Short mmCIF file of C-alpha atoms in Angstrom, two decimals:
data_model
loop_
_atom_site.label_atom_id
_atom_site.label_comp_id
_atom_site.label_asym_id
_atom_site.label_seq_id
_atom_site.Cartn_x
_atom_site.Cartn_y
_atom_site.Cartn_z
CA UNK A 285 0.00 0.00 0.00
CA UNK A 286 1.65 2.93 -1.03
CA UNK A 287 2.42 5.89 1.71
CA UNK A 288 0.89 8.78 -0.34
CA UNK A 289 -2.44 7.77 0.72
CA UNK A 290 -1.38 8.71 4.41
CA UNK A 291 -0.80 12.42 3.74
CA UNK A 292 -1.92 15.38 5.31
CA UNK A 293 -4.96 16.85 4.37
CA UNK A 294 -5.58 20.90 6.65
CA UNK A 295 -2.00 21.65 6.99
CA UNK A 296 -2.25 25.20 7.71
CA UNK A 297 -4.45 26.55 10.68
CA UNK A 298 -2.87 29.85 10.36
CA UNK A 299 -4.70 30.70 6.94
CA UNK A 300 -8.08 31.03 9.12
CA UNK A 301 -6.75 33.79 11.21
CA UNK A 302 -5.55 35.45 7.76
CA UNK A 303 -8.74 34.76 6.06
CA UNK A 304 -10.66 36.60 8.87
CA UNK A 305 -8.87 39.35 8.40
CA UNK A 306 -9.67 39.97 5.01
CA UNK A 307 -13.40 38.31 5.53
CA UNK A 308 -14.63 41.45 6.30
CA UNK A 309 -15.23 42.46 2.66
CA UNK A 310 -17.45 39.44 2.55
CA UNK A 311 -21.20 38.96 1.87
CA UNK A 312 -22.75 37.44 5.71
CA UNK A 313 -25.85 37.77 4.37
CA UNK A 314 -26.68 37.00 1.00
CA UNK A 315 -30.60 36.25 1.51
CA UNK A 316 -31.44 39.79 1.97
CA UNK A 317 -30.53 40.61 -1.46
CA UNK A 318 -29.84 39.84 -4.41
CA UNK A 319 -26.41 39.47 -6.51
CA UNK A 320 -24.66 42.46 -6.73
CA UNK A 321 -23.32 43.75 -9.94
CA UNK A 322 -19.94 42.65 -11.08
CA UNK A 323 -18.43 46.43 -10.85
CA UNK A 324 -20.01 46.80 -6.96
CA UNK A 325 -18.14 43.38 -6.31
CA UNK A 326 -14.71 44.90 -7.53
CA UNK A 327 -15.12 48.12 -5.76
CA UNK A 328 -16.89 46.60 -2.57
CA UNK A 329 -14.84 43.10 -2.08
CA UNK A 330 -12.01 42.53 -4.46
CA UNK A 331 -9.91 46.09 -4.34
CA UNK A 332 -10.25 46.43 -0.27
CA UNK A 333 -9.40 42.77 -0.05
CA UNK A 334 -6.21 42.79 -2.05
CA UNK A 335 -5.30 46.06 -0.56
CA UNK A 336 -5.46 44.83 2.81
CA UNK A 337 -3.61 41.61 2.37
CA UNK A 338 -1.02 43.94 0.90
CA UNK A 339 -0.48 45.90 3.62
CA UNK A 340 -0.04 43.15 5.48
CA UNK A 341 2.08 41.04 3.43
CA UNK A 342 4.40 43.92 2.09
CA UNK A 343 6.42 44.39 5.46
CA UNK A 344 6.95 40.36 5.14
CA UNK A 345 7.84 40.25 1.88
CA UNK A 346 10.33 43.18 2.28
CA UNK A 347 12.49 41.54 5.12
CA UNK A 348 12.65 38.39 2.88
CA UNK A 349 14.19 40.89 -0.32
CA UNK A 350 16.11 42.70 2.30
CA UNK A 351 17.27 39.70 3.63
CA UNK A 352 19.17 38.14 0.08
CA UNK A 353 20.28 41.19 -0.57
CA UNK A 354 22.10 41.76 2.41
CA UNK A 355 23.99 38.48 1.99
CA UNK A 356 24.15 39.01 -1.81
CA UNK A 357 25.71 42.62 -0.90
CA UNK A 358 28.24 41.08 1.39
CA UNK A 359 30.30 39.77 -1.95
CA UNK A 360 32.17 36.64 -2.16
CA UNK A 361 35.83 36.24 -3.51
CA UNK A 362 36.82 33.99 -6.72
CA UNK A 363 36.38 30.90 -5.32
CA UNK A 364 32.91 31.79 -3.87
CA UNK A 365 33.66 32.22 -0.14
CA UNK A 366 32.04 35.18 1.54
CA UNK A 367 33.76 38.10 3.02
CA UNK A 368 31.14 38.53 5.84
CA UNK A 369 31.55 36.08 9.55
CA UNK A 370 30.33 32.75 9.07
CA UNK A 371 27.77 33.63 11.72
CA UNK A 372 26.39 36.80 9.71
CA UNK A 373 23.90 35.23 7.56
CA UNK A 374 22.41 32.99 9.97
CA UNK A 375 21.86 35.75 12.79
CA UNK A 376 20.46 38.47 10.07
CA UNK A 377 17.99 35.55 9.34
CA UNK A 378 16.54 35.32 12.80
CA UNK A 379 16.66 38.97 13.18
CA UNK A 380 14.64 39.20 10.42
CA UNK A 381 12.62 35.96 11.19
CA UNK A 382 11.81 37.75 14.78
CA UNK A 383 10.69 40.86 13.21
CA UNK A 384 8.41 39.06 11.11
CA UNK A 385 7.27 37.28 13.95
CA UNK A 386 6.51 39.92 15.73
CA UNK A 387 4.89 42.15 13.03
CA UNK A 388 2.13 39.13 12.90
CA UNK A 389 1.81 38.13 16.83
CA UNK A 390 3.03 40.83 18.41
CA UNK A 391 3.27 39.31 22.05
CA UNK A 392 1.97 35.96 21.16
CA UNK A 393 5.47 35.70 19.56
CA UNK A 394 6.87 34.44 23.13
CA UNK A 395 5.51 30.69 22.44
CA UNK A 396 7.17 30.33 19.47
CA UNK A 397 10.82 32.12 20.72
CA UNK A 398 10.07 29.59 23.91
CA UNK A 399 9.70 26.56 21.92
CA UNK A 400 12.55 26.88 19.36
CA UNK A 401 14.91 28.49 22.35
CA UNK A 402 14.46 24.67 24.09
CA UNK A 403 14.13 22.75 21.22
CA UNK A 404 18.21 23.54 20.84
CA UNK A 405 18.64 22.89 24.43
CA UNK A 406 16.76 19.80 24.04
CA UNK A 407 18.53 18.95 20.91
CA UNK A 408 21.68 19.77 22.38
CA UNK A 409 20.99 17.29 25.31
CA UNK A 410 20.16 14.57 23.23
CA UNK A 411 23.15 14.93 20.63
CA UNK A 412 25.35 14.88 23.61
CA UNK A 413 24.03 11.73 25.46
CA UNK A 414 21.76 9.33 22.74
CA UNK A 415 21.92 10.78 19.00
CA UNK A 416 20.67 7.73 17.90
CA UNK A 417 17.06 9.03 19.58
CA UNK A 418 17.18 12.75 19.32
CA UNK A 419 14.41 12.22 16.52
CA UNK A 420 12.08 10.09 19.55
CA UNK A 421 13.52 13.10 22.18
CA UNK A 422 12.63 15.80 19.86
CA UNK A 423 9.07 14.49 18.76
CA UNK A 424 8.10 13.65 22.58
CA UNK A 425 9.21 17.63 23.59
CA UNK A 426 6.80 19.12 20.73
CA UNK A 427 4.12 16.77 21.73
CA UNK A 428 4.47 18.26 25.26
CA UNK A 429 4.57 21.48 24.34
CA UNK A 430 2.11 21.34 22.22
CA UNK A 431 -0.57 19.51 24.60
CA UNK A 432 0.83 21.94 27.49
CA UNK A 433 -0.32 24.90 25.55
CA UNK A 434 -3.04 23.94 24.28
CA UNK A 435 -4.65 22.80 27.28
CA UNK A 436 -3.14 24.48 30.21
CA UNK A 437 -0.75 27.78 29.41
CA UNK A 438 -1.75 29.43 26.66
CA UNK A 439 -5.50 30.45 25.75
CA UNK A 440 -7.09 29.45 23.29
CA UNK A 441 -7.68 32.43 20.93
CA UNK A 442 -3.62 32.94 21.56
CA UNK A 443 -2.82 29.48 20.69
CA UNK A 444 -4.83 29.48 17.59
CA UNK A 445 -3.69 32.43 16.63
CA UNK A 446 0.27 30.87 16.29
CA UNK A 447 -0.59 27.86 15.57
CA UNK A 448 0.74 27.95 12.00
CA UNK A 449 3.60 29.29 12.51
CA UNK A 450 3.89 26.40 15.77
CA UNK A 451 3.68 23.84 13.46
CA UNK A 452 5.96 24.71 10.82
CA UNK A 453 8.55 25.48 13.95
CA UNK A 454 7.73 21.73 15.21
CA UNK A 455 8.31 20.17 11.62
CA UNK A 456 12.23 21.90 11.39
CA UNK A 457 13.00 20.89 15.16
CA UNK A 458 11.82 17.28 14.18
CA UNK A 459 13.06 16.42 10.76
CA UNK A 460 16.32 18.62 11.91
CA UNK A 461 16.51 16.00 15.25
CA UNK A 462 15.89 12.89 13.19
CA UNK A 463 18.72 13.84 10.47
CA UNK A 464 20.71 14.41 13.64
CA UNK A 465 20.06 11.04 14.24
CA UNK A 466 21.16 9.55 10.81
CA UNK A 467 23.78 11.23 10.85
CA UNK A 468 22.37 12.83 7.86
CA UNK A 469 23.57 15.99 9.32
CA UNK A 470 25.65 17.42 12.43
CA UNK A 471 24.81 19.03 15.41
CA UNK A 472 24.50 22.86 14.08
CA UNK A 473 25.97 25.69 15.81
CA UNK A 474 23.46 28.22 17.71
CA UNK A 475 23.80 30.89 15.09
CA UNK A 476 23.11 28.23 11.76
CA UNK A 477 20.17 26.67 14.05
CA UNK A 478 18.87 29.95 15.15
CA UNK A 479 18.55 31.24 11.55
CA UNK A 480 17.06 27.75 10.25
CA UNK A 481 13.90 27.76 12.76
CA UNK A 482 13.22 31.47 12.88
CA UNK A 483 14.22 31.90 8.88
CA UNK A 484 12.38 35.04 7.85
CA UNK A 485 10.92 33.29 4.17
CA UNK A 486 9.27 30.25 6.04
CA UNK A 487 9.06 31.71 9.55
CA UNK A 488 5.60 32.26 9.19
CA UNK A 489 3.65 30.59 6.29
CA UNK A 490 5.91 27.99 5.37
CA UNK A 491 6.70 26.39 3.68
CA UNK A 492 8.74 23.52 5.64
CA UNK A 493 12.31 22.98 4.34
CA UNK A 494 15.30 21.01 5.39
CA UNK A 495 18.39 22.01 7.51
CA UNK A 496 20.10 20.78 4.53
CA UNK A 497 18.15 23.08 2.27
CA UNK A 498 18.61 26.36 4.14
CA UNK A 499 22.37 25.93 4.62
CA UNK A 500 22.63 25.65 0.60
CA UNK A 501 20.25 28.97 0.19
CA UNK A 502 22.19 31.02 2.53
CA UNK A 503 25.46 30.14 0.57
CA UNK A 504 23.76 30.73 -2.82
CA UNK A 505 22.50 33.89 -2.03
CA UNK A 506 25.88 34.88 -1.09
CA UNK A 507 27.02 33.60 -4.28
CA UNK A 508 24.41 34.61 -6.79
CA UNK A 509 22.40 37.11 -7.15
CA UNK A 510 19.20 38.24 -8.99
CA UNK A 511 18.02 36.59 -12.08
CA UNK A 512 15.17 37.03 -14.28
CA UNK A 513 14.08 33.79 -13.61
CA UNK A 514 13.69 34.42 -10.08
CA UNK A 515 12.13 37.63 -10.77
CA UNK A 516 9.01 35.61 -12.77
CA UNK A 517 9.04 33.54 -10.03
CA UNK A 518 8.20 36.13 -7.94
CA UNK A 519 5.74 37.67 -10.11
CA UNK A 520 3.69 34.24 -10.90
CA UNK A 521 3.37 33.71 -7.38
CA UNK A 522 2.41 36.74 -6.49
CA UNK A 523 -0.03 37.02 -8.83
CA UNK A 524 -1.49 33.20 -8.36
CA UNK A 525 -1.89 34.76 -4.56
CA UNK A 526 -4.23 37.70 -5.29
CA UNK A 527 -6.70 35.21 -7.82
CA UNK A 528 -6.94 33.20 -5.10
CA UNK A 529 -7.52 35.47 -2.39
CA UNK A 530 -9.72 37.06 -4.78
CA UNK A 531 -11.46 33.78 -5.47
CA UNK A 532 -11.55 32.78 -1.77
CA UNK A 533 -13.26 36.01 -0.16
CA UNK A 534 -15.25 37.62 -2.71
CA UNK A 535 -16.35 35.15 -5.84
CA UNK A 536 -17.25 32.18 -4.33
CA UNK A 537 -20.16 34.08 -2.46
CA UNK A 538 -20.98 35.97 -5.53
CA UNK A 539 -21.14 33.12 -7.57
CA UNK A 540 -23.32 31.11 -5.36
CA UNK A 541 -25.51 32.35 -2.69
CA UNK A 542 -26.87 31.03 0.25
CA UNK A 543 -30.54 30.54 -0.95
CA UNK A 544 -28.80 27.75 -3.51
CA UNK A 545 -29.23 24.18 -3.07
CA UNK A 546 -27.78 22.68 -0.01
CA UNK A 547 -24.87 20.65 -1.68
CA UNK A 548 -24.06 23.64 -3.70
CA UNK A 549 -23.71 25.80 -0.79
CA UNK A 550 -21.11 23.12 0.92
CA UNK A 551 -19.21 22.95 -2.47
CA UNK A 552 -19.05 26.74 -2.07
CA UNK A 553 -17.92 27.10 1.34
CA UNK A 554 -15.38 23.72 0.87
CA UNK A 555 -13.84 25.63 -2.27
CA UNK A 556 -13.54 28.88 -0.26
CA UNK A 557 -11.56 27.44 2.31
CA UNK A 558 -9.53 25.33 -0.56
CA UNK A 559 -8.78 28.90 -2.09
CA UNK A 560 -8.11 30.31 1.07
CA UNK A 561 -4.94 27.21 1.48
CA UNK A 562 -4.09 28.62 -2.04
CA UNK A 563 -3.47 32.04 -1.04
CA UNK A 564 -0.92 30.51 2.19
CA UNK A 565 0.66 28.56 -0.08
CA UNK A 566 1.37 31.44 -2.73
CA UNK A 567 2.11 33.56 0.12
CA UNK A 568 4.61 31.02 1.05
CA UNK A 569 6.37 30.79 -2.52
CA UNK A 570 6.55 34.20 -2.47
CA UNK A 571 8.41 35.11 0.55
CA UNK A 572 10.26 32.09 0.83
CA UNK A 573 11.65 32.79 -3.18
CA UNK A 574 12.02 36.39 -2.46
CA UNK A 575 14.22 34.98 0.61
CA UNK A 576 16.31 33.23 -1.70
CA UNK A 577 15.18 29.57 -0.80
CA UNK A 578 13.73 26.90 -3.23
CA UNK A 579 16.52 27.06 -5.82
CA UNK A 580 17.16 24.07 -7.70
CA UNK A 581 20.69 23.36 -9.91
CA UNK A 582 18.97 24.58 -12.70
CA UNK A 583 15.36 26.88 -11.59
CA UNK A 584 13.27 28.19 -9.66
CA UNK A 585 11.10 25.53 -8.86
CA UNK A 586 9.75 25.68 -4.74
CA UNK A 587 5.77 24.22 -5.34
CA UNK A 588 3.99 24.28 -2.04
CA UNK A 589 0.30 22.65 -3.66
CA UNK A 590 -0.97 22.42 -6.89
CA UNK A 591 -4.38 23.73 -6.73
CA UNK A 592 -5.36 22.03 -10.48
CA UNK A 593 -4.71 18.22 -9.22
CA UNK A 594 -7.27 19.30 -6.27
CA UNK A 595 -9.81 20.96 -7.93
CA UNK A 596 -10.02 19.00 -10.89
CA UNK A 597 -8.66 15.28 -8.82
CA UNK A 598 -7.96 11.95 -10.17
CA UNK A 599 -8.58 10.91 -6.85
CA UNK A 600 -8.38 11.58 -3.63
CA UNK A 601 -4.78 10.34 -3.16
CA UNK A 602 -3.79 13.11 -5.68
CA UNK A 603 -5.64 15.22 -3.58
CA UNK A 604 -3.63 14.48 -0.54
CA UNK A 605 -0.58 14.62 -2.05
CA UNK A 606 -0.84 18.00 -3.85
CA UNK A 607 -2.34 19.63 -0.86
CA UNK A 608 0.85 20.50 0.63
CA UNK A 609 4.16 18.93 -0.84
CA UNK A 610 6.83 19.92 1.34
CA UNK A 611 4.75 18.42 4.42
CA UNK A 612 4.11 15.25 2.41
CA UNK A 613 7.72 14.90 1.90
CA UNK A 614 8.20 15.54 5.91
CA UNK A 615 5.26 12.96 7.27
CA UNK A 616 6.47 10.57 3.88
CA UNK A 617 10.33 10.56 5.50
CA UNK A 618 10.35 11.94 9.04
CA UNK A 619 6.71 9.81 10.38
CA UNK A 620 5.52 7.07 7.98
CA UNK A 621 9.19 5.91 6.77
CA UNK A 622 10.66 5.81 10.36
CA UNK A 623 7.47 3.67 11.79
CA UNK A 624 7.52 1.41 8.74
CA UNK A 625 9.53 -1.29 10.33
CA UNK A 626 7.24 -1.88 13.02
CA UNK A 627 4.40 -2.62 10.42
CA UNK A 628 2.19 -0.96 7.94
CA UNK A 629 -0.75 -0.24 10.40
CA UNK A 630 1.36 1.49 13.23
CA UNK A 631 3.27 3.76 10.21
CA UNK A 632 -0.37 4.63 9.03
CA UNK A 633 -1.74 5.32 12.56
CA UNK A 634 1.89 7.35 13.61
CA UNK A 635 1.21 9.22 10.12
CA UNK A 636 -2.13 10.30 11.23
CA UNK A 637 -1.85 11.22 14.68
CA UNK A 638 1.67 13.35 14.09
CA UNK A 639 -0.74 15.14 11.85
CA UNK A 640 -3.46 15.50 13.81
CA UNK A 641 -0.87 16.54 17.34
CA UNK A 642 0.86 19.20 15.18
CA UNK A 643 -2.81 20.61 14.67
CA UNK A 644 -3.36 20.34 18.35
CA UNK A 645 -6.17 18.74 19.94
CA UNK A 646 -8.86 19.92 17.29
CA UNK A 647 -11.80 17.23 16.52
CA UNK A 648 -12.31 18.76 13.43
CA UNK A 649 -9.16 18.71 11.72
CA UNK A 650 -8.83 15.37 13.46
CA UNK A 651 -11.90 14.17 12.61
CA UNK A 652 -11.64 15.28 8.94
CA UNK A 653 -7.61 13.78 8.74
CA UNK A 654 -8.91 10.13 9.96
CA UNK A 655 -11.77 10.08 7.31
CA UNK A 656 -9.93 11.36 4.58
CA UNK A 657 -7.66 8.24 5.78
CA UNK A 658 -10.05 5.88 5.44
CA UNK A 659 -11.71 7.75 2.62
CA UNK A 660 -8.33 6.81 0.31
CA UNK A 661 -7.68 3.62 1.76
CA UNK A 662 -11.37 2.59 0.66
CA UNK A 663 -10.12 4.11 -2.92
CA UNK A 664 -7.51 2.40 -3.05
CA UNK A 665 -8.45 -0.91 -2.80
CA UNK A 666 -11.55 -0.43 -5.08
CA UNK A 667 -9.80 1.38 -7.62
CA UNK A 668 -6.86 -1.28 -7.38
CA UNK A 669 -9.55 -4.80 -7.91
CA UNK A 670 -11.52 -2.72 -10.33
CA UNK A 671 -7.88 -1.87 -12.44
CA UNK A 672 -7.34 -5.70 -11.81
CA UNK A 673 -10.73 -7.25 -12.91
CA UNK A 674 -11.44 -5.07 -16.26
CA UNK A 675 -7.80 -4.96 -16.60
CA UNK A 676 -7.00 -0.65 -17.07
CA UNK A 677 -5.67 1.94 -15.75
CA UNK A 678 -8.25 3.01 -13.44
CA UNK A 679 -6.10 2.63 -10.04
CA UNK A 680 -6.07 6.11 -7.78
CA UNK A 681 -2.69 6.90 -9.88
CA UNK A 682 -2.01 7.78 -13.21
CA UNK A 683 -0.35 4.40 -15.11
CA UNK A 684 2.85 4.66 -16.45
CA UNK A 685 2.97 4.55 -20.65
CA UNK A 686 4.35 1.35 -20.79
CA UNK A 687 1.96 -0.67 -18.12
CA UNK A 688 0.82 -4.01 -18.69
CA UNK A 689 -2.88 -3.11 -18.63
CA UNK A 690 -5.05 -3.73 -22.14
CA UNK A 691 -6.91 -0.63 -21.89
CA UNK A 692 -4.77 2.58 -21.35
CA UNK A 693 -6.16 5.47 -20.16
CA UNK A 694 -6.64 6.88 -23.68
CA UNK A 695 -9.55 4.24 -23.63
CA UNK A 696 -13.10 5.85 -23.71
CA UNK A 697 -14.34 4.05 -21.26
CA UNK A 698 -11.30 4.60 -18.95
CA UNK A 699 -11.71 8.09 -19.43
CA UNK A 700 -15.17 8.16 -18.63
CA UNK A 701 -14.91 5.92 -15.48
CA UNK A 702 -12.12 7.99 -14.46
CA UNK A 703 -14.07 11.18 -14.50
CA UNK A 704 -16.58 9.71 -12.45
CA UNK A 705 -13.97 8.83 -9.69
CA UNK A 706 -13.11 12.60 -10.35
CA UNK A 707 -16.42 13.84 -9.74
CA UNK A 708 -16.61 11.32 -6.71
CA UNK A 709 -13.66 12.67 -5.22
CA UNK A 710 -15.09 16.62 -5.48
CA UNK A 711 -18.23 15.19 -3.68
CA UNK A 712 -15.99 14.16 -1.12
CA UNK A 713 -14.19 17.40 -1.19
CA UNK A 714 -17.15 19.42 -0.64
CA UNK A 715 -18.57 16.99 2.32
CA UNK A 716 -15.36 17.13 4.25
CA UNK A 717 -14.38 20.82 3.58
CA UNK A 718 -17.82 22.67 4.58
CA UNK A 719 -16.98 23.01 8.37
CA UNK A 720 -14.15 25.13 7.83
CA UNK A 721 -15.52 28.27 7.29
CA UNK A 722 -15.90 31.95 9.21
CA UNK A 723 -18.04 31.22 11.49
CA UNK A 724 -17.53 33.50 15.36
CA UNK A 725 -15.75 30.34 16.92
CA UNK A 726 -13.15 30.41 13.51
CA UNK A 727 -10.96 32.23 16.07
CA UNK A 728 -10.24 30.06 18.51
CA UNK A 729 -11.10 26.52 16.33
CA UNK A 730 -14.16 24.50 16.17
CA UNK A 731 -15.22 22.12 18.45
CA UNK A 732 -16.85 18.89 17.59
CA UNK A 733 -20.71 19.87 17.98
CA UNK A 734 -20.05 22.81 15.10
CA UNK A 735 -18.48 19.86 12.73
CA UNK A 736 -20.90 17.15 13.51
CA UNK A 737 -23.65 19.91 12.89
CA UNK A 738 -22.02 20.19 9.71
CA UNK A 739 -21.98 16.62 8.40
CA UNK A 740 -25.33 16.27 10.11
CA UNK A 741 -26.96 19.03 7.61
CA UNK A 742 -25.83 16.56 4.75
CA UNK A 743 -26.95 13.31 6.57
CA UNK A 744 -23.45 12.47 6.77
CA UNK A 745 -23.74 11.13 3.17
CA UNK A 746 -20.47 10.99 2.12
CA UNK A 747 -19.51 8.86 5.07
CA UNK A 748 -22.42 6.51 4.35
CA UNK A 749 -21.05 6.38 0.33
CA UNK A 750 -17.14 5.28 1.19
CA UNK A 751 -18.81 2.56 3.85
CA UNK A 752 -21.12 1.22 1.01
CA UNK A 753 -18.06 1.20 -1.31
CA UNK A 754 -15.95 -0.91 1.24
CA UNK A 755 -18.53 -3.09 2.16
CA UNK A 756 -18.60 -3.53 -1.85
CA UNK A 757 -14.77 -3.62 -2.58
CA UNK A 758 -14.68 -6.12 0.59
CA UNK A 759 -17.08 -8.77 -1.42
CA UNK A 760 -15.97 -8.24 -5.10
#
């Protein structure tokens, strides 16, 4: 069974708190009226939206340009070594990180300083006496965090607020611990691990990235400097982050009201909050490109998610996997990898409830993580006798060219039993998405009567569809 189908699904809680920011601009009651004209929506929603998220963003995005072209600035001799002290970079990194920090959270930022300031000393300990477990030391000290906070020092509104930025800190400190422990990587020095965690291009929105990777940005922005490709890099992303912000706040509820019929509505609310990932992860391109990270030995490339494999899906396994690449990679080699020896189930079950822990304990992203679970396993295994029995490429992934099956997916009736999967999976999308919207308890997360309410509205069809399919992939 292959590990994709055990991938995160809501990997960003912070995009809530940014999306009620900017919800003011949005329609709360559509029954009183009817549709506004297209030229009220631009001058009502779309141009005080995009000029708020501006403000906001600009001081962000500013540190990050500031920040590569201080090291840029700082030259390097002929053979590519910098001029500036090896501790430079790293330390104008967390500077900046902090500011950024701060700029969002204001005095909220003392949980996250607090948790990265241990996890060295933790990390430190570990290296020190057992290396071989700083990965199990690390991931028991965020888990205790984490449940500390969340039930017993921080409030609730607070904790929600950082939680984004508390789970991106969690993912370096872990995947940075278990390299540690393969001896993938040595123990980094305060300034290098300083100026990892509290980067100022993935400080906030993301996206996750290596100790590995940041140690190779910091000495290519030294060594090279501004290129038109990064420059359209820039631009697409930036550009792919006001559509969807635009798309998010403002069209979906002009597009589809509230008086419309009850599965439209969810499908409207579900691909709100989709758009709403969108804009974090374009957000997160942007400022961690304009920091100089995601440079590849030949482009540009950092992809966060890949909003066409979601919207229009294969299946839900592409689904899960597009969502949010960089954390797939992390739960794919830092969770389900690592637990893999010890059996199949336990990796699954680890994958899921690292997930769900680095979310906190929320029963709606955890109920929503453990049905999307079983939601692709179900796939899986249908898809996978079905591909078997009519022998075609109908299996939850794409075939390659040269597969053994006798009807490709050029087949008509491939096609057209893969686009009902398609439009199977978007049912699904819409069912499990429609809790997450802007509700007055958005702020400090839902509980589990709001997302039971939810499913309950829809007679929690979409559950009672993937148990009829197993029941019916169990027998064929």
């Amino acid at each position: 069974m292959d590990y994709d189908t055990y991938d995160d699904m809501y990997d960003e809680d912070m995009l809530q708190d940014m999306m009620a920011q900017y919800g003011d601009y949005e329609f709360d009651d559509v029954e009183e009226y009817a549709r506004i004209p297209f030229k009220e929506l631009i001058s009502s929603c779309v141009i005080p939206t995009i000029s708020q998220a501006s403000h906001s963003l600009f001081p962000i995005y500013l540190m990050c340009f500031v920040f590569k072209s201080t090291l840029y600035l700082g030259g390097s001799d002929n053979k590519g070594e910098s001029f500036m002290p090896s501790w430079f970079p790293h330390l104008t990194s967390a500077i900046f990180g902090g500011m950024a920090l701060y700029s969002i959270f204001e005095k909220n930022i003392v949980y996250i300083l607090v948790c990265g300031v241990l996890g060295y000393v933790i990390l430190l300990m570990s290296y020190r006496s057992c290396r071989s477990y700083s990965g199990a030391v690390m991931s028991l000290f965020i888990v205790t965090f984490i449940v500390l906070c969340e039930l017993v020092l921080v409030q609730r509104k607070d904790w929600h607020n950082v939680r984004g930025a508390q789970i991106i800190l969690s993912m370096k400190l872990i995947g940075l611990a278990f390299d540690i422990s393969s001896e993938k990587t040595d123990m980094p020095r305060a300034d290098s691990y300083l100026g990892y965690v509290f980067c100022v291009g993935t400080v906030i929105f993301g996206p996750w990235t290596s100790y590995h990777d940041y140690t190779i940005a910091v000495h290519q922005n030294i060594t090279r400097g501004f290129s038109f490709a990064w420059l359209l890099k820039v631009i697409r992303s930036i550009i792919l982050t006001v559509v969807c912000l635009t798309v998010s706040t403002c069209l979906t509820q002009w597009l589809i009201l509230d008086s419309g019929e009850k599965w439209l509505v969810a499908y409207r609310d579900a691909q709100s909050f989709r758009f709403s990932h969108y804009f974090i992860c374009f957000v997160a391109e942007t400022s961690a490109t304009l920091a100089g990270l995601g440079f590849t030995e030949i482009m540009w490339g950092l992809t966060v998610s890949k909003p066409q494999n979601i919207e229009l899906p294969r299946s839900l396994v592409d689904v899960v996997t597009n969502w949010n690449l960089p954390m797939h990679y992390w739960l794919k080699n830092y969770v389900f990898l690592v637990a893999q020896p010890y059996g199949v189930v336990i990796a699954v079950f680890l994958t899921y409830a690292a997930s769900s822990l680095l979310h906190g304990l929320n029963f709606q992203f955890a109920a929503v993580l453990f049905s999307l679970g079983f939601y692709t396993y179900v796939e899986s295994i249908f898809r996978s006798k079905l591909s078997r029995i009519f022998n075609a490429c109908i299996g939850t992934r794409k075939c390659k060219e040269e597969c053994a099956h006798e009807y490709k997916y050029t087949h008509p009736c491939v096609i057209l039993t893969n686009l009902i999967f398609g439009a199977l999976s978007m049912f699904h999308l819409a069912y499990l998405g429609l809790m997450f919207d802007n509700s007055a308890n958005s702020e400090e997360g839902y509980d589990m009567y709001h997302t039971l309410e939810k499913w309950s509205s829809l007679s929690y069809a979409s559950h009672w569809v993937v148990l009829g399919t197993y029941i019916f992939a169990v027998l064929i």
